[in-house]
Short mmCIF file of C-alpha atoms and ligand atoms in Angstrom, two decimals:
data_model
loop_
_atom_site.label_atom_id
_atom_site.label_comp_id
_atom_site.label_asym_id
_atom_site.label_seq_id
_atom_site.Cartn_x
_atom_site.Cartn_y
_atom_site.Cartn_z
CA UNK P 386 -6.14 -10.03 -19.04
CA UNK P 387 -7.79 -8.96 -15.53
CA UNK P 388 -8.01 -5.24 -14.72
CA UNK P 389 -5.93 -4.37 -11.74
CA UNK P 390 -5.81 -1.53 -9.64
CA UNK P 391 -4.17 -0.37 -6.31
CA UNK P 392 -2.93 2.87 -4.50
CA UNK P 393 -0.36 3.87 -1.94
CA UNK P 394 -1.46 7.04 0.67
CA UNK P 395 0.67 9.79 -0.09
CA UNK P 396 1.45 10.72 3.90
CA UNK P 397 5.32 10.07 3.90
CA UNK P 398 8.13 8.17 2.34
CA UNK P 399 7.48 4.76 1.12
CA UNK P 400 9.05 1.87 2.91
CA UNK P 401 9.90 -1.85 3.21
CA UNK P 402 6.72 -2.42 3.82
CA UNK P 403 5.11 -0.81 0.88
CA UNK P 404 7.43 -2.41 -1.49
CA UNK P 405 6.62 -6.07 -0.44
CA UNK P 406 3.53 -5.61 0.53
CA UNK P 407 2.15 -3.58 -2.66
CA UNK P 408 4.98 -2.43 -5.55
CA UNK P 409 6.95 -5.34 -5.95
CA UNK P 410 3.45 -7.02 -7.28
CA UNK P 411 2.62 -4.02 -9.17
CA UNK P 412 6.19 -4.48 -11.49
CA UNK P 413 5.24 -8.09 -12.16
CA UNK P 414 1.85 -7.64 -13.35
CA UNK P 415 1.93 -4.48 -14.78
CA UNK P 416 2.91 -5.97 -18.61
CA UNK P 417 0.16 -8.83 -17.94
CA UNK P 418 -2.95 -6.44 -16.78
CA UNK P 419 -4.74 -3.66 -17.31
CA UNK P 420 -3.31 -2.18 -14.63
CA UNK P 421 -3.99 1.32 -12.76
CA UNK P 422 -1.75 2.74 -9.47
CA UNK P 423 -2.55 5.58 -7.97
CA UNK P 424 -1.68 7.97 -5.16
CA UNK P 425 -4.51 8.23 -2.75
CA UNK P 426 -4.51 11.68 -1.47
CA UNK P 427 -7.86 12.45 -1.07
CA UNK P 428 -7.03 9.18 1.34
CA UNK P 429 -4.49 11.43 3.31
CA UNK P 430 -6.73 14.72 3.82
CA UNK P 431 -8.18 12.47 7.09
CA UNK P 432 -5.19 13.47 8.98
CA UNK P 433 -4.93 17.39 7.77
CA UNK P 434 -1.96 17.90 6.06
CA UNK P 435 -0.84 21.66 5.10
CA UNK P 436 -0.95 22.15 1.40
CA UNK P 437 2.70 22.39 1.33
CA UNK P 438 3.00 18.69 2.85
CA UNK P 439 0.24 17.93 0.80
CA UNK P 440 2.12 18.39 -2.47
CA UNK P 441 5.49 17.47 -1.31
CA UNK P 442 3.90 13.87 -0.09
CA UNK P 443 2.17 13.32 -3.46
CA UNK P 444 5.80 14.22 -5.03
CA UNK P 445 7.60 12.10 -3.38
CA UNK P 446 4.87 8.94 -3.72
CA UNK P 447 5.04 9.65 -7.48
CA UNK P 448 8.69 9.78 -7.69
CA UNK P 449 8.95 6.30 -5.27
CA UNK P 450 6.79 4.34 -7.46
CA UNK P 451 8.66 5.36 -10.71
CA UNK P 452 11.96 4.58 -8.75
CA UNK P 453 10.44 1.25 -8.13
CA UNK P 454 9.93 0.08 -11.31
CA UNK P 455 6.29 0.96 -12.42
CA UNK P 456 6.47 1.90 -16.02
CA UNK P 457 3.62 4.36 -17.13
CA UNK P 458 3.54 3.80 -20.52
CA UNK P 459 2.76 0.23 -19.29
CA UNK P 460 0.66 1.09 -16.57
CA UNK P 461 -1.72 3.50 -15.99
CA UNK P 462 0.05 5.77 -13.05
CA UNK P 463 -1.64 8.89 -11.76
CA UNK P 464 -2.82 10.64 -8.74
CA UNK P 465 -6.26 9.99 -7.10
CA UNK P 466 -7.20 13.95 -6.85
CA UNK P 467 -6.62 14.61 -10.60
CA UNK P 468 -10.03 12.04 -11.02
CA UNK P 469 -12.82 13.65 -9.54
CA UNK P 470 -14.85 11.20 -11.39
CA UNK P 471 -14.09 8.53 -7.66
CA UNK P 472 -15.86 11.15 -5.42
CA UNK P 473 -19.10 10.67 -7.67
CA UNK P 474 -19.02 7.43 -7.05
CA UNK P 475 -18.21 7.32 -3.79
CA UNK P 476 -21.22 9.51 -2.52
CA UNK P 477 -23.46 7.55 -4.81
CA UNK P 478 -21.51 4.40 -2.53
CA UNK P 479 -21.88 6.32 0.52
CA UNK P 480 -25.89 5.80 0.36
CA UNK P 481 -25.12 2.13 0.70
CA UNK P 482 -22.61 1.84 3.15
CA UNK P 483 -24.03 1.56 6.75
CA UNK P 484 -22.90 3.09 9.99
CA UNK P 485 -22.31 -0.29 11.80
CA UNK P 486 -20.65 -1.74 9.38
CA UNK P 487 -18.07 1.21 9.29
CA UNK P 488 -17.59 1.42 12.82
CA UNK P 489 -16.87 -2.09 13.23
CA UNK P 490 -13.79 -1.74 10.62
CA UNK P 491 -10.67 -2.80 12.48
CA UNK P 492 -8.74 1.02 10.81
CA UNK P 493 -11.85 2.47 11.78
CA UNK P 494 -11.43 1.57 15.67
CA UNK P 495 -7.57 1.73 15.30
CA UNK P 496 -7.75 5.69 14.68
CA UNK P 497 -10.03 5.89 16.99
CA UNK P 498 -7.48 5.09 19.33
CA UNK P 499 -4.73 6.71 17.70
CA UNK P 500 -6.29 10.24 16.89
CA UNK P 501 -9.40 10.44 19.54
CA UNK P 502 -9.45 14.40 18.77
CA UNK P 503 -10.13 13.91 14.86
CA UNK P 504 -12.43 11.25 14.37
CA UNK P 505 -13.79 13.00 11.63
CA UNK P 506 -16.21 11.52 8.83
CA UNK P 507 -13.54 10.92 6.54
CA UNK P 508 -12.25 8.30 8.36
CA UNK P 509 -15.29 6.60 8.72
CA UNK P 510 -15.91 6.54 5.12
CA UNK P 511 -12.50 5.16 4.37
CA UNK P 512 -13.83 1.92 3.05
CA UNK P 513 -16.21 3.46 0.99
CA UNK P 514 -13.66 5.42 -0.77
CA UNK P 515 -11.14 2.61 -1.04
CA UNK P 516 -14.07 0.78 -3.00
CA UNK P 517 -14.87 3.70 -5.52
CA UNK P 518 -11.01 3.68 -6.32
CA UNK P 519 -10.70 -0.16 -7.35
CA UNK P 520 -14.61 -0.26 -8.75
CA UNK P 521 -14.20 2.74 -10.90
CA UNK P 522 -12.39 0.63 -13.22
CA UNK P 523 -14.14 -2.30 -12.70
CA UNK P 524 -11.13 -4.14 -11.01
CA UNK P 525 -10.76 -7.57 -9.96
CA UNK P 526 -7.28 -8.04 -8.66
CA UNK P 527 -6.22 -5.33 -5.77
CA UNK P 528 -2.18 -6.11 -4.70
CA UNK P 529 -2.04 -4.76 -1.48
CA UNK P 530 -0.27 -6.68 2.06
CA UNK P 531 -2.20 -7.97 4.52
CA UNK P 532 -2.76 -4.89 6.33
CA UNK P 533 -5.88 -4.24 3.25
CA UNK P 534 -7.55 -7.32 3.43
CA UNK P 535 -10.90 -6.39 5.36
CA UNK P 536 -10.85 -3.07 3.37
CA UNK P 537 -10.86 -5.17 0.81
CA UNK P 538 -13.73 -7.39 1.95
CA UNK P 539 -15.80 -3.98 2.57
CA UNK P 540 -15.28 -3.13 -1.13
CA UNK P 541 -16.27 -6.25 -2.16
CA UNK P 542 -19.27 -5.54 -0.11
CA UNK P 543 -20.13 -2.61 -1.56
CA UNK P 544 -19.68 -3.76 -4.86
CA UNK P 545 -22.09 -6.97 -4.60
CA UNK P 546 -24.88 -5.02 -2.78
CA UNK P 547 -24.60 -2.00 -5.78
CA UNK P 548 -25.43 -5.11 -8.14
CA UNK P 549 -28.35 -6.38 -5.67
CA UNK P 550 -29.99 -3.49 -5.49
CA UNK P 551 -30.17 -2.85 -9.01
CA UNK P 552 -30.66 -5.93 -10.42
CA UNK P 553 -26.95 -5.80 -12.35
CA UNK P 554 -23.74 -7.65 -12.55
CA UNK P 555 -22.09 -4.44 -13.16
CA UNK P 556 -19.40 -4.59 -10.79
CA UNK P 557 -17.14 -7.19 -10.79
CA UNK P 558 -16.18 -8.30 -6.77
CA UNK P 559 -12.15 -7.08 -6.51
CA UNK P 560 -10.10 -9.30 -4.27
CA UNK P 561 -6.78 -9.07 -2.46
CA UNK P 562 -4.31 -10.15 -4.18
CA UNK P 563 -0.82 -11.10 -4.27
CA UNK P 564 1.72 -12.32 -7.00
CA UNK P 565 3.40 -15.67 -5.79
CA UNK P 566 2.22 -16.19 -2.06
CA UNK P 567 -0.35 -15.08 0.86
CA UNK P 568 -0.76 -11.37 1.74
CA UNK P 569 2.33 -9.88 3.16
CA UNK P 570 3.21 -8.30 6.32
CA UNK P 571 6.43 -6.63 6.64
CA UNK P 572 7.13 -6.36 10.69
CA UNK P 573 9.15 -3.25 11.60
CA UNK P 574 12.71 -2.62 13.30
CA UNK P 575 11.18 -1.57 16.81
CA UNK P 576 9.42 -5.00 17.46
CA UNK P 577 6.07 -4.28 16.56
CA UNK P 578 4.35 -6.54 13.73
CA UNK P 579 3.97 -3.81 11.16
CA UNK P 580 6.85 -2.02 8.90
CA UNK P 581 4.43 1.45 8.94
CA UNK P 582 5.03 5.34 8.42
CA UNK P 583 2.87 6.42 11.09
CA UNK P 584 4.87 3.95 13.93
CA UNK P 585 7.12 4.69 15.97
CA UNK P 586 10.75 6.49 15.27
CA UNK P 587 13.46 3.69 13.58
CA UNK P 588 10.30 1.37 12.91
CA UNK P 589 10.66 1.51 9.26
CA UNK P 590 13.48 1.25 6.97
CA UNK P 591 12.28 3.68 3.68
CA UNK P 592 13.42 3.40 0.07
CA UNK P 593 15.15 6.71 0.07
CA UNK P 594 17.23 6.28 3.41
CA UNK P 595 20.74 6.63 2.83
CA UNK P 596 23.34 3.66 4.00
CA UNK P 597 24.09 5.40 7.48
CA UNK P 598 20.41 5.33 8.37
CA UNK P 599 19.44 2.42 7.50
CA UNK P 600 22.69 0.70 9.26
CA UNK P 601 21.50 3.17 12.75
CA UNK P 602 17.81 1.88 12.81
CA UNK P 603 19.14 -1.59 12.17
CA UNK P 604 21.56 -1.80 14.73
CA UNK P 605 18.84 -0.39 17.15
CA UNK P 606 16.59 -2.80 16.32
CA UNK P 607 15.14 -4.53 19.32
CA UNK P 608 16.33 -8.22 20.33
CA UNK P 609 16.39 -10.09 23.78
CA UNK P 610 18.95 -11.86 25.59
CA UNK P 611 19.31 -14.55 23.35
CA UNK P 612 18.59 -18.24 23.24
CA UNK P 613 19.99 -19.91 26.24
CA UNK P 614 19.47 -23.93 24.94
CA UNK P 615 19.14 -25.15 21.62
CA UNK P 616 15.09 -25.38 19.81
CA UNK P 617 13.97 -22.68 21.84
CA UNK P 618 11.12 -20.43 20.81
CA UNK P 619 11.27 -17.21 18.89
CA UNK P 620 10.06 -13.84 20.61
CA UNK P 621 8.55 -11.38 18.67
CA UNK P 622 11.11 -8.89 17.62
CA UNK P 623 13.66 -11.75 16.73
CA UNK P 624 11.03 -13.43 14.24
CA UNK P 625 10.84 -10.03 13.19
CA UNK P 626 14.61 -9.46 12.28
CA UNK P 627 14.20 -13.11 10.22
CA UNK P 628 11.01 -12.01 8.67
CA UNK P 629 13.10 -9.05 7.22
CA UNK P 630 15.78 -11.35 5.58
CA UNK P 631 13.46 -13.70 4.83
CA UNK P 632 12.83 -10.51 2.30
CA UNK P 633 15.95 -9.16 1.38
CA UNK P 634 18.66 -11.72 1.99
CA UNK P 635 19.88 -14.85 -0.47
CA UNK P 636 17.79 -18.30 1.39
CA UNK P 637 21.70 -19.23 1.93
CA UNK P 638 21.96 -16.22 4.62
CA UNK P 639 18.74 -16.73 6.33
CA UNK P 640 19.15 -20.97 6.83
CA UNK P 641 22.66 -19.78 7.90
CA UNK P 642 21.34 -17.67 11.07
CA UNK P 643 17.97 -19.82 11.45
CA UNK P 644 20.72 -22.55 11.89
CA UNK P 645 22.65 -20.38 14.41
CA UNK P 646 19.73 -19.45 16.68
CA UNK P 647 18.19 -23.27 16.60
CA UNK P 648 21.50 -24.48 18.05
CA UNK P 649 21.69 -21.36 20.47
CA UNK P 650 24.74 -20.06 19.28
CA UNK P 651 23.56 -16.71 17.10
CA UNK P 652 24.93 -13.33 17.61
CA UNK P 653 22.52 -10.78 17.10
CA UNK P 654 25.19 -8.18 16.35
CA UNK P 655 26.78 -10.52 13.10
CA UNK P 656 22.66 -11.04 11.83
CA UNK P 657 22.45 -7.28 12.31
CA UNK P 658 25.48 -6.16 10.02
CA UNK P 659 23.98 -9.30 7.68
CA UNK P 660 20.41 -7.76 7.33
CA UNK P 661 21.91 -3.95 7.21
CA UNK P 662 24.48 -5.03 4.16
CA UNK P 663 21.50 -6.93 2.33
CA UNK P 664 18.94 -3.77 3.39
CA UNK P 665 21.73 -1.13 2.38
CA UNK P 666 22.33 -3.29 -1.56
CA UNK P 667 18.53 -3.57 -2.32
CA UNK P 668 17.32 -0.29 -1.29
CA UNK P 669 20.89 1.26 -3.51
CA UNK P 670 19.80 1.25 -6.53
CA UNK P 671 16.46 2.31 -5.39
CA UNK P 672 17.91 5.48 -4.12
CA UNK P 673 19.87 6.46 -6.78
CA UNK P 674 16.75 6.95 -9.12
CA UNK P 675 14.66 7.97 -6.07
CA UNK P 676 17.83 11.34 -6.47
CA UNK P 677 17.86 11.45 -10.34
CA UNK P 678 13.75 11.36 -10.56
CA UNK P 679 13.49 14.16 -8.16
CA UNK P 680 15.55 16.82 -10.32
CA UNK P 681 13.08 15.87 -12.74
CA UNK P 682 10.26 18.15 -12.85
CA UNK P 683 9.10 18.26 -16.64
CA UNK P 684 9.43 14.38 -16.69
CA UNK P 685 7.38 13.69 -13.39
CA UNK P 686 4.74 17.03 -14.58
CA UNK P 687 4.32 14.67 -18.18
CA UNK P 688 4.26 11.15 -16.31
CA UNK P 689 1.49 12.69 -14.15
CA UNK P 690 -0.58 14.70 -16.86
CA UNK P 691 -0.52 11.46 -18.60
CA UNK P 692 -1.82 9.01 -16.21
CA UNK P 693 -4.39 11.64 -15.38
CA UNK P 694 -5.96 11.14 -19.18
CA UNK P 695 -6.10 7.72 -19.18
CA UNK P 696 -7.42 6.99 -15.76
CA UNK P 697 -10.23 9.74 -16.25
CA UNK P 698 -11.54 8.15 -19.51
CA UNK P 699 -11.78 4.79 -17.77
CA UNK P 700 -13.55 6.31 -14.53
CA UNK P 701 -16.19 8.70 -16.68
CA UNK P 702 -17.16 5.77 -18.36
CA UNK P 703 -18.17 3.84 -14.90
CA UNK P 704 -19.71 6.96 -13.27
CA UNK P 705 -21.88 7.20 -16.92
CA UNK P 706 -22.97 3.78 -17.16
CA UNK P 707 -23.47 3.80 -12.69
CA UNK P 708 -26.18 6.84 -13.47
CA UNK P 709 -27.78 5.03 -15.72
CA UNK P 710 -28.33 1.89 -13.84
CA UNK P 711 -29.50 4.20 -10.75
CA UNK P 712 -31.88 6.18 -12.59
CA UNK P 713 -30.08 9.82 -13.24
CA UNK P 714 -31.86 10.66 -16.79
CA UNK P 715 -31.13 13.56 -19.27
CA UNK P 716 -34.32 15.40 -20.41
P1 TYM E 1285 -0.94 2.38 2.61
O1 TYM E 1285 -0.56 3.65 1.94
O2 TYM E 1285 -0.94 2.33 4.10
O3 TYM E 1285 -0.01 1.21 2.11
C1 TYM E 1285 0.23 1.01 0.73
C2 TYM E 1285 0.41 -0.46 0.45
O4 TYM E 1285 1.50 -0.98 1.20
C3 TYM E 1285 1.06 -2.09 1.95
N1 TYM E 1285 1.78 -2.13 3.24
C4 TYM E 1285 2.36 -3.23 3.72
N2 TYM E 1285 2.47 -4.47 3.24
C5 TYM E 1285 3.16 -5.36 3.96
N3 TYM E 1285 3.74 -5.07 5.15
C6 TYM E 1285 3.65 -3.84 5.69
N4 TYM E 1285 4.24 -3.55 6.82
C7 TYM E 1285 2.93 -2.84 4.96
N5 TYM E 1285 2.66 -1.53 5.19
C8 TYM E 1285 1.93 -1.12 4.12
C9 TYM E 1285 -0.42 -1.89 2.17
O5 TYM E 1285 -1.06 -3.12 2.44
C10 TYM E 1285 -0.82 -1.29 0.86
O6 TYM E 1285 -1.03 -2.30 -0.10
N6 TYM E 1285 -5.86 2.48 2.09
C11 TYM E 1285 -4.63 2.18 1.41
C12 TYM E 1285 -4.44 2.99 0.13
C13 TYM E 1285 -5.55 2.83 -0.82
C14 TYM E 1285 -5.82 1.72 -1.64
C15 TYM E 1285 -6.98 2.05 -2.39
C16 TYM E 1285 -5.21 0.49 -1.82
C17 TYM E 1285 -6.50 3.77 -1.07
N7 TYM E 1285 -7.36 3.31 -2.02
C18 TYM E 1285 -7.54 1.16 -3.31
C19 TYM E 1285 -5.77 -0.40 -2.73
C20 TYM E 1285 -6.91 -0.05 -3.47
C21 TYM E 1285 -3.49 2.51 2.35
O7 TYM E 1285 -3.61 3.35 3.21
O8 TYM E 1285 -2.33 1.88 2.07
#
């Protein structure tokens, strides 16, 4: 049995994305693992939320994984900001984490780009407090898509140069990880690579969206003109709309259209009402316990009060046994 841990920023519904990328492994391995999944929303306090949005966010994250499948009396389910125990340890981290190092992370230089007026400190320190989440309870596995992977590295990082410095194998090094295949990436609706909640309108298709939304942003989706002559090459957004089946549709219905476009005679309107029918039946049943969880209160207030206990006992432990090894003393 390998500890496992993971999280999912609470800044918006989950999507597509999400669920490939990160949930769907969290299901299968939660009965095999020690397993703990959070919501990170000390993680979403970089881009200012208002309390109300705040809540509502963590709500809805809370609600979404439950919906999914994660069981809580099989795995350990709570929310990052009812642990206090992972900011201890990630100032103690924060003495060991350099400023080059941070700046050169690819998220780092991404919101940067994307949000030049609040580059705040925060962000910076992502890393650092992505690797007191998974080394608080002394994880090895991390599911997460491929999006993670150098935060990932960084944690590792931190986690081998903790044990350097004092002489300790304390920390076990927590890799990427995910069930059957490579890291995931999930490409969105509007042609970019990435299925994300911060893209662009119609990118993503969420968990919650109801049939008529999810058949609008698919038929908006972005194509071309088409092959012209069989074997020709794949542009972006078409590999896209194949990398979508390739998650939700039957291997039947994808050879079926790969077979169409290869010998240039594909409509993109008949693969778009193919990947809307399979989006609309996997993301059904999804919705209807995303609707029954919500008017829920007393279950979701006991699911989270729960997780809360046992993730605290396993993170006091760590930040005991980390002030030892540094030196903290009683007198
Ligand atoms: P977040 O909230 O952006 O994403 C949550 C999980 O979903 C995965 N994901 C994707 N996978 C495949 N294709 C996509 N298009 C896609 N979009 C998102 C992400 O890889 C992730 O696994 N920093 C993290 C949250 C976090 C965390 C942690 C994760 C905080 N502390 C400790 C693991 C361990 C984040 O913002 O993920």
């Amino acid at each position: 049995m390998e500890t496992v841990v993971s999280g999912i920023r609470s800044t918006g519904n989950l999507h597509l994305g999400n669920y490939f990328g990160a949930i769907r492994n969290f299901v299968k391995m939660q009965h095999e693992h020690r397993c703990f999944f959070f919501i990170a929303d000390y993680h979403s306090l970089t881009t200012h939320p208002t309390p109300g949005d705040l809540h509502r966010n963590v709500r809805q994250v809370l609600i979404e994984y439950l919906a999914a499948g994660i069981d809580p009396n099989a795995a350990t389910l709570y929310i990052q900001s009812d642990v206090p125990e992972v900011t201890e340890l990630y100032l103690l981290l924060n003495m060991n984490a350099y400023k080059g190092e941070l700046e050169r992370c690819t998220s780092f230089k991404e919101k940067i780009r994307k949000q030049p007026d609040n580059v705040n400190a925060g962000l910076l320190t992502y890393p650092v407090l992505m690797a007191a989440d998974i080394i608080i309870h002394k994880a090895s596995k991390v599911p997460v898509g491929k999006d993670q992977e150098q935060h990932l590295e960084m944690a590792r990082t931190f986690a081998n140069r903790f044990n350097r410095l004092y002489k300790t194998d304390y920390f076990p090094p927590p890799y990427a990880f995910n069930f059957d295949m490579e890291l995931v990436k999930v490409p969105g609706l509007d042609g970019a690579t990435k299925m994300g909640k911060s893209e662009s309108e119609g990118n993503a298709i969420f968990l919650s969206d109801d049939p008529k939304a999810i058949k609008k942003k698919v038929m908006r989706a972005t194509t071309d003109s088409g092959p012209e002559r069989p074997g020709e090459e794949m542009s972006q957004p078409i590999e896209n709309l194949f990398n979508l089946m390739r998650v939700v549709s039957s291997e039947d219905t994808l050879n079926h259209f790969l077979d169409a476009f290869n010998k240039a005679t594909i409509r993109y309107g008949d693969l778009k009402k193919q990947l809307t029918e399979d989006m609309i039946s996997f993301t059904k049943p999804l919705r209807e316990r995303i609707l029954e969880l919500d008017a829920d209160n007393q279950y979701l207030a006991k699911v989270a009060r729960m997780g809360a206990e046992k993730a605290r006992e396993s993170a006091a432990k760590t930040v005991r046994e980390v002030r030892e090894i540094i030196g903290f003393k009683t007198f």
